[in-house]
PDB file of C-alpha atoms in Angstrom:
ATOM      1  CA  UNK A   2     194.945  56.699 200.523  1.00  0.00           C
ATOM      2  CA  UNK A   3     191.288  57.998 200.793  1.00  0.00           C
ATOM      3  CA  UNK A   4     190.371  55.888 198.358  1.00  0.00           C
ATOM      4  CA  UNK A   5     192.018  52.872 199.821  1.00  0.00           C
ATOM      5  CA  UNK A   6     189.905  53.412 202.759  1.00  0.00           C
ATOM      6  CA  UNK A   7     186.345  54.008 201.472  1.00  0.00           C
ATOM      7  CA  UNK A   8     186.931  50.823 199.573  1.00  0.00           C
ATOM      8  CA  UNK A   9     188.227  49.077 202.397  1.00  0.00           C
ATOM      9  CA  UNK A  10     184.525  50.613 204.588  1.00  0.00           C
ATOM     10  CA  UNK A  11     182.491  49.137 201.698  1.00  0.00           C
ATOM     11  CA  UNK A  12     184.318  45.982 202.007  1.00  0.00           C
ATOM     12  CA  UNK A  13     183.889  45.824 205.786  1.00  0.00           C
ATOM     13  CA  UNK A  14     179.961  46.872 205.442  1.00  0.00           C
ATOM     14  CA  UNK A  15     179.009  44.382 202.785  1.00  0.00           C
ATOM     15  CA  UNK A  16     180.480  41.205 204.446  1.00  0.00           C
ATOM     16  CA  UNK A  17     179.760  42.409 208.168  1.00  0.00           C
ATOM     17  CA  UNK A  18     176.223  41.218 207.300  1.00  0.00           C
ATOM     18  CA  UNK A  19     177.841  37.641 206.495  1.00  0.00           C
ATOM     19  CA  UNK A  20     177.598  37.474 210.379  1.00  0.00           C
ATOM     20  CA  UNK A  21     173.445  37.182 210.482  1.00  0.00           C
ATOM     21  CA  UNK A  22     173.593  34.723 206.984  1.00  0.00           C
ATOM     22  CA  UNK A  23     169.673  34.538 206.739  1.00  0.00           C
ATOM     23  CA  UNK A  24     168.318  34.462 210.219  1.00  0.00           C
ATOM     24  CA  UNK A  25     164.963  33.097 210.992  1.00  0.00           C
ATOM     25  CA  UNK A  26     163.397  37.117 210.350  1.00  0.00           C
ATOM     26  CA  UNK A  27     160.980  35.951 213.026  1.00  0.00           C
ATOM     27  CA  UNK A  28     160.419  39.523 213.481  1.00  0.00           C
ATOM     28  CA  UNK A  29     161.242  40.870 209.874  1.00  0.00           C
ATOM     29  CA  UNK A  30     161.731  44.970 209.321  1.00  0.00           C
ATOM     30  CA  UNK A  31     163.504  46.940 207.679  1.00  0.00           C
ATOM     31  CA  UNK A  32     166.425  46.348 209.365  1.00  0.00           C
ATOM     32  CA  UNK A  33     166.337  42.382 208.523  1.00  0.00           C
ATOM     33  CA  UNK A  34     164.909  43.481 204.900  1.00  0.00           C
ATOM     34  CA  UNK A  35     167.998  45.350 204.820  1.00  0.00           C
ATOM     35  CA  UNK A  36     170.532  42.780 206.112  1.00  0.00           C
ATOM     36  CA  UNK A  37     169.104  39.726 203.801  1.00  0.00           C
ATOM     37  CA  UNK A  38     171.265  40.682 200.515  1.00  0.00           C
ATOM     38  CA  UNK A  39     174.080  41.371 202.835  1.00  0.00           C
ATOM     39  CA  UNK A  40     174.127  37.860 204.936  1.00  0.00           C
ATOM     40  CA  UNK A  41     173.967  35.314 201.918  1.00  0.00           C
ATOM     41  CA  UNK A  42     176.662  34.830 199.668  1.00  0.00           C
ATOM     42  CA  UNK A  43     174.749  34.102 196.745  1.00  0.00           C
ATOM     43  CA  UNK A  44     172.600  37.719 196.994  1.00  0.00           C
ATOM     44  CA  UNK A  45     175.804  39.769 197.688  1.00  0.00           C
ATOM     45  CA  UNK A  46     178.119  38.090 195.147  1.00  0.00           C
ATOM     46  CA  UNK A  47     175.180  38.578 192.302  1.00  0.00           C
ATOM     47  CA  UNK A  48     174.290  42.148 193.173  1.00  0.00           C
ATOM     48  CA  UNK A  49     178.040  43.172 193.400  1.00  0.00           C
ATOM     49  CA  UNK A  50     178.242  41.581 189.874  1.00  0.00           C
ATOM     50  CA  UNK A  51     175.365  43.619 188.654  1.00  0.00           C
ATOM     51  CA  UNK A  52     177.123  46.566 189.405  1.00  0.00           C
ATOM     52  CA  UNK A  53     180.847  45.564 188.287  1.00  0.00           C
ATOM     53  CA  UNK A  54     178.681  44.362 185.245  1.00  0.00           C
ATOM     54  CA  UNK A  55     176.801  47.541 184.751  1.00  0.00           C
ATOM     55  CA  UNK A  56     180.359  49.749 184.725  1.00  0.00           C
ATOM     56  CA  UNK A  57     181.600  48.614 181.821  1.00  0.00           C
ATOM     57  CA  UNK A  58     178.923  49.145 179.783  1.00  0.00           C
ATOM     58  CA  UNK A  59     178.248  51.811 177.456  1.00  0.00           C
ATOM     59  CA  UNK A  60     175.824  54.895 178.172  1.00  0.00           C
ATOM     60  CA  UNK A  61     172.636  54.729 179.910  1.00  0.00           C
ATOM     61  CA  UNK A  62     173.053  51.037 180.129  1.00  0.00           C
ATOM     62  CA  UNK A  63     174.798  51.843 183.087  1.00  0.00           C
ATOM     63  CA  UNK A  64     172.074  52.362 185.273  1.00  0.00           C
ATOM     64  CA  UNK A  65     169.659  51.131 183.646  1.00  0.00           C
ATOM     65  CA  UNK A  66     170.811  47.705 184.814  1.00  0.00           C
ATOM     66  CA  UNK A  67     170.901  48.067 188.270  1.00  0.00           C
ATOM     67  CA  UNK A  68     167.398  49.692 188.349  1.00  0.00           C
ATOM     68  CA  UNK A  69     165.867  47.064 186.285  1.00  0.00           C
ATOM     69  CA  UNK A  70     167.149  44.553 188.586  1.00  0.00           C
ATOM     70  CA  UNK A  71     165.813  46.482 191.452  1.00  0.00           C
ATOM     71  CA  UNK A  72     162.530  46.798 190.002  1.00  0.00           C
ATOM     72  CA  UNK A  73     162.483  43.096 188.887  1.00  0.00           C
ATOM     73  CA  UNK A  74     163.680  41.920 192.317  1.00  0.00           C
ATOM     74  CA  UNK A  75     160.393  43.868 193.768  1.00  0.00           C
ATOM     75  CA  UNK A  76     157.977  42.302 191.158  1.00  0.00           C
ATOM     76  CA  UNK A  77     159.813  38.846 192.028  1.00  0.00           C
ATOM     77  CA  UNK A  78     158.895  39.550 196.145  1.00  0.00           C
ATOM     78  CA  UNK A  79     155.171  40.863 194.491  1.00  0.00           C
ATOM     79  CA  UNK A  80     154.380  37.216 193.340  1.00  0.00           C
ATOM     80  CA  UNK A  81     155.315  35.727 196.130  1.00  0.00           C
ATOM     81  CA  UNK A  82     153.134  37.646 198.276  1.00  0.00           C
ATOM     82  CA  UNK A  83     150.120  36.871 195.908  1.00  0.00           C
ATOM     83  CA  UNK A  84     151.389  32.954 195.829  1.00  0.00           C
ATOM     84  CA  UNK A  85     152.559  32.754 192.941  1.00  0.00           C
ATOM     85  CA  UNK A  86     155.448  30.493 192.917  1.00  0.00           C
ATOM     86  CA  UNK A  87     158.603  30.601 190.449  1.00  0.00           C
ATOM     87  CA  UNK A  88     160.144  26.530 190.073  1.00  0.00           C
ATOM     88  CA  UNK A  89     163.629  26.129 191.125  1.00  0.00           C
ATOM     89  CA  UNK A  90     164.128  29.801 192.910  1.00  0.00           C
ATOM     90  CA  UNK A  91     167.955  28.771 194.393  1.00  0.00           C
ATOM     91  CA  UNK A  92     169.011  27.098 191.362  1.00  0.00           C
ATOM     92  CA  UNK A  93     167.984  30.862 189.388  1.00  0.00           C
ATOM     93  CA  UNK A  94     170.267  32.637 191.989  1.00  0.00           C
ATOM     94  CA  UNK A  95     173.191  30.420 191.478  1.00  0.00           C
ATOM     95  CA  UNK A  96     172.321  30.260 187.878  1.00  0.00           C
ATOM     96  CA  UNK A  97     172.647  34.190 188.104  1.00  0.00           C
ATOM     97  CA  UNK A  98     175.871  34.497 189.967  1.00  0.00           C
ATOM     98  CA  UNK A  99     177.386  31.884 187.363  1.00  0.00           C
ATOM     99  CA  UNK A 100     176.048  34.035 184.505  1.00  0.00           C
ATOM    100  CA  UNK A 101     177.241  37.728 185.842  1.00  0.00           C
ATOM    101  CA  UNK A 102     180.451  36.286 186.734  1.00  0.00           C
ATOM    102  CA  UNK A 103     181.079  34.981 183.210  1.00  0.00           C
ATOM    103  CA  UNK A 104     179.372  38.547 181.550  1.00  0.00           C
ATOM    104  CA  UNK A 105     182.001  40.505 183.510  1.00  0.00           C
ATOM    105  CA  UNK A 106     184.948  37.684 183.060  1.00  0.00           C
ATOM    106  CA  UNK A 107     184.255  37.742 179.346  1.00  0.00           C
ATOM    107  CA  UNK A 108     184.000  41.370 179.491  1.00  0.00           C
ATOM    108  CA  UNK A 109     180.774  41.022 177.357  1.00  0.00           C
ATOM    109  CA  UNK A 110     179.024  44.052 176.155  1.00  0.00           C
ATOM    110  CA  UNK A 111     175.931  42.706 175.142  1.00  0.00           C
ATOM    111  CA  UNK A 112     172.976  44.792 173.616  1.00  0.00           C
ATOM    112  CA  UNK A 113     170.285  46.204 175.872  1.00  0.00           C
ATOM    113  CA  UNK A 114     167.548  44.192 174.628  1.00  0.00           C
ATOM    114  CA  UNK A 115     169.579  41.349 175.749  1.00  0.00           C
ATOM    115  CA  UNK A 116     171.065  42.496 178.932  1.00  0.00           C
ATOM    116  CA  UNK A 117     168.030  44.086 180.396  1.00  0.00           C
ATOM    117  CA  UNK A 118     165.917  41.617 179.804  1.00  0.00           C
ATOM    118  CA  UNK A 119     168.833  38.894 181.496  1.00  0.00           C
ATOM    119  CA  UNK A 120     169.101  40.863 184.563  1.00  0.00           C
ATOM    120  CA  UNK A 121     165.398  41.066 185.543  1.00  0.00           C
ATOM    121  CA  UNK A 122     164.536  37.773 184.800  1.00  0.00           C
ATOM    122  CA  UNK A 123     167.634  36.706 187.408  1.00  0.00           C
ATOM    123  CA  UNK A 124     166.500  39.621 189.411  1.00  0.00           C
ATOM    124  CA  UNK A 125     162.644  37.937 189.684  1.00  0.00           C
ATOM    125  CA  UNK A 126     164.217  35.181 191.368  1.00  0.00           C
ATOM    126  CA  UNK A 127     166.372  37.196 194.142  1.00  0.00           C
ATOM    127  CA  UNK A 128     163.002  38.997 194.848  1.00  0.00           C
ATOM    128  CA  UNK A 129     160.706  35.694 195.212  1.00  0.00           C
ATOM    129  CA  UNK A 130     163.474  33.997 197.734  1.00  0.00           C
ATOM    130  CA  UNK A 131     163.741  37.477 199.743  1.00  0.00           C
ATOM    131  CA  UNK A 132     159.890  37.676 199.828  1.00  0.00           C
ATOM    132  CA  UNK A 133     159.995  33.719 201.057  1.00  0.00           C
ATOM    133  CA  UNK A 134     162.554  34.883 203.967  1.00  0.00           C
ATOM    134  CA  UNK A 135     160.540  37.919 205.047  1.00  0.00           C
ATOM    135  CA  UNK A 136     158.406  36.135 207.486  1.00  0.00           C
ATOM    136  CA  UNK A 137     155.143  37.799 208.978  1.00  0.00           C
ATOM    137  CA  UNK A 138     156.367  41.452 208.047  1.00  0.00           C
ATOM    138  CA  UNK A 139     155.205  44.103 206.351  1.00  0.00           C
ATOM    139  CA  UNK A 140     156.133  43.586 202.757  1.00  0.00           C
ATOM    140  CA  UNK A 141     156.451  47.231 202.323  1.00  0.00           C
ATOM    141  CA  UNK A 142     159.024  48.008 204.788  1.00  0.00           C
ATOM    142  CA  UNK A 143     160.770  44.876 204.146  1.00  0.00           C
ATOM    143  CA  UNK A 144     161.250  45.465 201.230  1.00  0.00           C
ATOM    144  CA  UNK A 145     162.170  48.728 201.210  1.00  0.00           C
ATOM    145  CA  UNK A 146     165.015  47.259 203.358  1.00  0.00           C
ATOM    146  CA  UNK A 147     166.248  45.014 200.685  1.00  0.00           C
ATOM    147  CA  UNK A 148     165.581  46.901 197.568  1.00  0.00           C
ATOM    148  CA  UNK A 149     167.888  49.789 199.237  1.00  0.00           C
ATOM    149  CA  UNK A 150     170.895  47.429 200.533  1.00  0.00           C
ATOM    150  CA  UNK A 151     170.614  45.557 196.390  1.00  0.00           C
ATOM    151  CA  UNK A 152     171.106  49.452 195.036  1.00  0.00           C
ATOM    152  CA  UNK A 153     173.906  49.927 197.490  1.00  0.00           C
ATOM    153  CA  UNK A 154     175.783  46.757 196.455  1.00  0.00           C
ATOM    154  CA  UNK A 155     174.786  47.633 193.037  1.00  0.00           C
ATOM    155  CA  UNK A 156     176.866  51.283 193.521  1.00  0.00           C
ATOM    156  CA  UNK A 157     179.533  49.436 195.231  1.00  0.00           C
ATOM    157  CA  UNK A 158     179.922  46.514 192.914  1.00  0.00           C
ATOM    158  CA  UNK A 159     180.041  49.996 190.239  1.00  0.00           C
ATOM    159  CA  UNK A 160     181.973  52.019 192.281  1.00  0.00           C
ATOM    160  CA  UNK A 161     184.687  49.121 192.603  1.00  0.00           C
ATOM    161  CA  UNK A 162     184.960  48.734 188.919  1.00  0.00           C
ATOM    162  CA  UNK A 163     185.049  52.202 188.110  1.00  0.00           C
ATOM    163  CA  UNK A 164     187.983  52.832 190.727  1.00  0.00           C
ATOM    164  CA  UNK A 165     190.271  50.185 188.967  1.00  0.00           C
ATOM    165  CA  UNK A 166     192.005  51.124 185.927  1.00  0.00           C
ATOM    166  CA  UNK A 167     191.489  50.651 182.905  1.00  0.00           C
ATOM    167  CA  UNK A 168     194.916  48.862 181.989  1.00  0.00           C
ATOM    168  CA  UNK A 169     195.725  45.488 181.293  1.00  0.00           C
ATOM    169  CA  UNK A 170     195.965  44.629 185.371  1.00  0.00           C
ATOM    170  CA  UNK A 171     192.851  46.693 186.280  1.00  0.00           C
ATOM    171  CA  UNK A 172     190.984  44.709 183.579  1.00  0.00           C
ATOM    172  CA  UNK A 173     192.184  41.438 184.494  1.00  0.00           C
ATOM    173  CA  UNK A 174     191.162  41.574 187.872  1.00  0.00           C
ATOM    174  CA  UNK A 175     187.825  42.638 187.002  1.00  0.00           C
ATOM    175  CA  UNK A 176     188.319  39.059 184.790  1.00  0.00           C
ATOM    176  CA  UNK A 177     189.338  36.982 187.524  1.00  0.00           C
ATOM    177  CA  UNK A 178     186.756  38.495 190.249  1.00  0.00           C
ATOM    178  CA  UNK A 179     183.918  37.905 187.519  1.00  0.00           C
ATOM    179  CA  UNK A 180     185.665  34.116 187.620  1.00  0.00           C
ATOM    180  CA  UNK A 181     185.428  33.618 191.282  1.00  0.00           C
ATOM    181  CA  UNK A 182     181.558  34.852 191.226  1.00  0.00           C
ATOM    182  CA  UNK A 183     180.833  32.747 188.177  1.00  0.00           C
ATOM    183  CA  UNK A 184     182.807  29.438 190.077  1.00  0.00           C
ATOM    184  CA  UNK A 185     180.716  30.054 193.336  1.00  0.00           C
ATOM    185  CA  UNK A 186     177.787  30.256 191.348  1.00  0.00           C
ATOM    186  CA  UNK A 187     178.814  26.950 189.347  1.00  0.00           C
ATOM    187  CA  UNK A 188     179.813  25.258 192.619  1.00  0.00           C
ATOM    188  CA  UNK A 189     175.727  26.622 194.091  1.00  0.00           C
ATOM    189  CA  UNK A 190     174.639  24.842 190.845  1.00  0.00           C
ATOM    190  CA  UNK A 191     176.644  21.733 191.310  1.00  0.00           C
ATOM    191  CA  UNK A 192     175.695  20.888 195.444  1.00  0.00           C
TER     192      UNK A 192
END
Protein backbone atom coordinates (compact mmCIF):
# COMPACT_ATOMS: atom_id res chain seq x y z
CA UNK A 1 0.00 0.00 0.00
CA UNK A 2 2.87 2.51 0.79
CA UNK A 3 4.08 2.07 -2.31
CA UNK A 4 0.82 2.55 -4.07
CA UNK A 5 0.71 5.86 -2.52
CA UNK A 6 4.16 7.45 -3.05
CA UNK A 7 3.58 6.53 -6.65
CA UNK A 8 0.27 7.85 -6.72
CA UNK A 9 2.11 11.59 -4.85
CA UNK A 10 4.62 11.51 -7.74
CA UNK A 11 1.88 11.13 -10.13
CA UNK A 12 -0.17 13.94 -8.59
CA UNK A 13 3.14 16.31 -8.34
CA UNK A 14 4.36 15.84 -11.87
CA UNK A 15 1.03 16.60 -13.71
CA UNK A 16 -0.22 19.27 -11.04
CA UNK A 17 2.21 21.53 -12.94
CA UNK A 18 0.11 20.68 -16.25
CA UNK A 19 -2.14 23.42 -14.64
CA UNK A 20 0.51 26.55 -15.39
CA UNK A 21 1.49 24.74 -19.14
CA UNK A 22 4.23 27.45 -19.93
CA UNK A 23 3.02 30.71 -18.58
CA UNK A 24 4.27 33.95 -19.86
CA UNK A 25 7.40 33.73 -16.83
CA UNK A 26 6.94 37.49 -16.94
CA UNK A 27 8.54 37.35 -13.67
CA UNK A 28 10.71 34.09 -14.03
CA UNK A 29 12.42 32.42 -10.62
CA UNK A 30 13.02 29.61 -9.41
CA UNK A 31 9.77 28.75 -8.77
CA UNK A 32 8.69 29.18 -12.65
CA UNK A 33 12.30 27.59 -13.54
CA UNK A 34 11.03 24.88 -11.53
CA UNK A 35 7.45 24.50 -12.86
CA UNK A 36 8.55 24.73 -16.79
CA UNK A 37 9.46 20.80 -17.18
CA UNK A 38 6.43 20.13 -15.14
CA UNK A 39 3.67 22.28 -17.26
CA UNK A 40 4.54 21.02 -20.90
CA UNK A 41 3.86 17.73 -22.00
CA UNK A 42 6.62 17.37 -24.24
CA UNK A 43 9.44 18.24 -21.22
CA UNK A 44 7.69 15.90 -18.68
CA UNK A 45 6.95 12.96 -21.02
CA UNK A 46 10.87 13.11 -22.28
CA UNK A 47 12.43 13.49 -18.86
CA UNK A 48 10.17 10.70 -17.37
CA UNK A 49 11.50 8.62 -20.36
CA UNK A 50 15.04 9.42 -19.50
CA UNK A 51 14.62 7.96 -16.34
CA UNK A 52 12.34 4.78 -17.25
CA UNK A 53 15.15 4.63 -19.98
CA UNK A 54 18.05 4.92 -17.66
CA UNK A 55 16.56 1.83 -15.27
CA UNK A 56 16.99 -0.70 -17.43
CA UNK A 57 20.27 -0.22 -18.25
CA UNK A 58 23.24 -1.88 -17.07
CA UNK A 59 25.74 -0.38 -14.34
CA UNK A 60 26.79 3.09 -14.11
CA UNK A 61 24.84 3.79 -17.20
CA UNK A 62 22.21 4.28 -14.90
CA UNK A 63 22.96 7.55 -13.80
CA UNK A 64 25.07 8.51 -15.95
CA UNK A 65 22.15 9.25 -18.27
CA UNK A 66 20.16 11.35 -16.35
CA UNK A 67 23.17 13.55 -15.35
CA UNK A 68 24.37 13.92 -18.81
CA UNK A 69 21.06 15.08 -19.79
CA UNK A 70 21.05 17.47 -16.95
CA UNK A 71 24.29 18.81 -17.77
CA UNK A 72 23.45 18.98 -21.54
CA UNK A 73 20.08 20.63 -20.84
CA UNK A 74 22.25 23.49 -18.90
CA UNK A 75 24.82 23.90 -21.79
CA UNK A 76 21.60 23.95 -24.18
CA UNK A 77 20.04 27.13 -21.80
CA UNK A 78 24.12 28.43 -21.89
CA UNK A 79 23.83 29.10 -25.73
CA UNK A 80 20.89 30.60 -25.63
CA UNK A 81 21.88 33.12 -23.25
CA UNK A 82 25.04 33.93 -25.41
CA UNK A 83 22.59 33.88 -28.72
CA UNK A 84 23.45 31.20 -30.07
CA UNK A 85 20.56 29.63 -31.69
CA UNK A 86 19.95 25.72 -32.31
CA UNK A 87 17.43 25.31 -35.86
CA UNK A 88 14.26 23.58 -35.28
CA UNK A 89 14.37 23.53 -31.16
CA UNK A 90 10.44 21.98 -30.89
CA UNK A 91 10.86 19.63 -33.61
CA UNK A 92 14.31 18.20 -31.34
CA UNK A 93 11.93 17.84 -28.29
CA UNK A 94 9.32 15.91 -30.09
CA UNK A 95 12.02 14.23 -32.00
CA UNK A 96 13.30 13.22 -28.40
CA UNK A 97 10.11 12.04 -26.85
CA UNK A 98 9.56 9.86 -30.14
CA UNK A 99 13.09 8.46 -29.74
CA UNK A 100 13.01 7.61 -25.73
CA UNK A 101 9.68 6.21 -26.16
CA UNK A 102 10.84 3.77 -28.85
CA UNK A 103 14.48 3.08 -26.70
CA UNK A 104 12.33 2.01 -23.73
CA UNK A 105 9.42 0.25 -26.03
CA UNK A 106 12.16 -1.69 -27.78
CA UNK A 107 13.75 -2.26 -24.55
CA UNK A 108 17.09 -1.24 -26.26
CA UNK A 109 20.27 -1.47 -24.38
CA UNK A 110 22.42 0.41 -26.43
CA UNK A 111 26.22 1.06 -25.69
CA UNK A 112 27.28 4.14 -23.76
CA UNK A 113 29.06 5.77 -26.46
CA UNK A 114 25.81 5.70 -28.18
CA UNK A 115 23.36 6.44 -25.51
CA UNK A 116 25.21 9.21 -23.84
CA UNK A 117 25.97 10.92 -26.56
CA UNK A 118 21.83 10.56 -27.80
CA UNK A 119 20.62 11.91 -24.62
CA UNK A 120 22.64 15.17 -24.48
CA UNK A 121 22.30 16.08 -27.83
CA UNK A 122 18.18 15.80 -27.16
CA UNK A 123 18.95 17.24 -23.83
CA UNK A 124 20.71 20.59 -25.69
CA UNK A 125 17.48 21.20 -27.13
CA UNK A 126 15.18 20.99 -23.81
CA UNK A 127 17.80 23.46 -22.34
CA UNK A 128 17.76 26.12 -25.38
CA UNK A 129 13.65 26.17 -25.35
CA UNK A 130 13.71 26.47 -21.33
CA UNK A 131 16.36 29.26 -21.62
CA UNK A 132 13.90 30.91 -24.52
CA UNK A 133 10.89 30.69 -21.83
CA UNK A 134 12.87 32.14 -18.93
CA UNK A 135 12.11 35.68 -19.66
CA UNK A 136 14.13 38.62 -17.94
CA UNK A 137 15.37 36.28 -14.99
CA UNK A 138 18.29 35.39 -13.60
CA UNK A 139 19.61 32.50 -15.58
CA UNK A 140 21.17 31.13 -12.53
CA UNK A 141 18.26 30.71 -10.38
CA UNK A 142 16.16 29.76 -13.20
CA UNK A 143 17.83 27.37 -13.96
CA UNK A 144 18.58 25.94 -10.98
CA UNK A 145 14.73 25.63 -10.91
CA UNK A 146 14.57 23.52 -13.95
CA UNK A 147 17.69 21.53 -13.81
CA UNK A 148 16.32 20.28 -10.20
CA UNK A 149 12.51 19.51 -11.29
CA UNK A 150 14.42 17.44 -14.87
CA UNK A 151 16.52 15.30 -12.01
CA UNK A 152 13.33 14.77 -10.10
CA UNK A 153 11.36 13.48 -13.11
CA UNK A 154 14.46 11.76 -14.04
CA UNK A 155 14.27 9.73 -10.34
CA UNK A 156 10.66 9.35 -10.83
CA UNK A 157 10.57 8.24 -14.41
CA UNK A 158 13.56 5.60 -12.56
CA UNK A 159 11.85 5.06 -9.59
CA UNK A 160 8.60 4.00 -11.64
CA UNK A 161 10.48 1.48 -13.63
CA UNK A 162 12.35 0.08 -10.94
CA UNK A 163 9.04 -0.47 -8.81
CA UNK A 164 7.44 -2.65 -11.64
CA UNK A 165 8.48 -6.10 -11.98
CA UNK A 166 10.46 -7.59 -13.85
CA UNK A 167 7.93 -10.24 -15.40
CA UNK A 168 6.40 -10.49 -18.58
CA UNK A 169 3.42 -7.80 -17.43
CA UNK A 170 5.85 -5.45 -15.60
CA UNK A 171 7.92 -5.40 -18.83
CA UNK A 172 5.19 -4.91 -21.13
CA UNK A 173 3.91 -2.00 -19.59
CA UNK A 174 7.15 -0.41 -19.49
CA UNK A 175 6.65 -1.37 -23.59
CA UNK A 176 3.45 0.16 -24.03
CA UNK A 177 4.19 3.45 -21.78
CA UNK A 178 7.52 3.85 -23.93
CA UNK A 179 4.70 3.54 -26.98
CA UNK A 180 2.44 6.22 -25.77
CA UNK A 181 5.63 8.68 -25.22
CA UNK A 182 7.08 7.71 -28.56
CA UNK A 183 3.21 8.30 -30.34
CA UNK A 184 2.93 11.79 -28.58
CA UNK A 185 6.21 12.55 -29.69
CA UNK A 186 5.34 11.28 -33.38
CA UNK A 187 1.98 13.09 -33.24
CA UNK A 188 4.44 16.68 -31.90
CA UNK A 189 6.40 15.76 -35.09
CA UNK A 190 3.46 15.34 -37.35
CA UNK A 191 1.26 18.92 -36.32
Amino acid sequence: MKTRSALAAVVLATASGAALAHPGHESASFFTGFTHPLGGLDHLLAMLAVGLYAARQPGATRWMLPAGFVLAMLAGAGLGAIGVALPAVEAGIAASMLVFGLLIALAARLPLTVSLPLVAAFALFHGHAHHAEMGGASLVTYAAGFALATALLHGAGYAIARWMPETRVGNAIKRVAGLLVAGVGGAMLGA
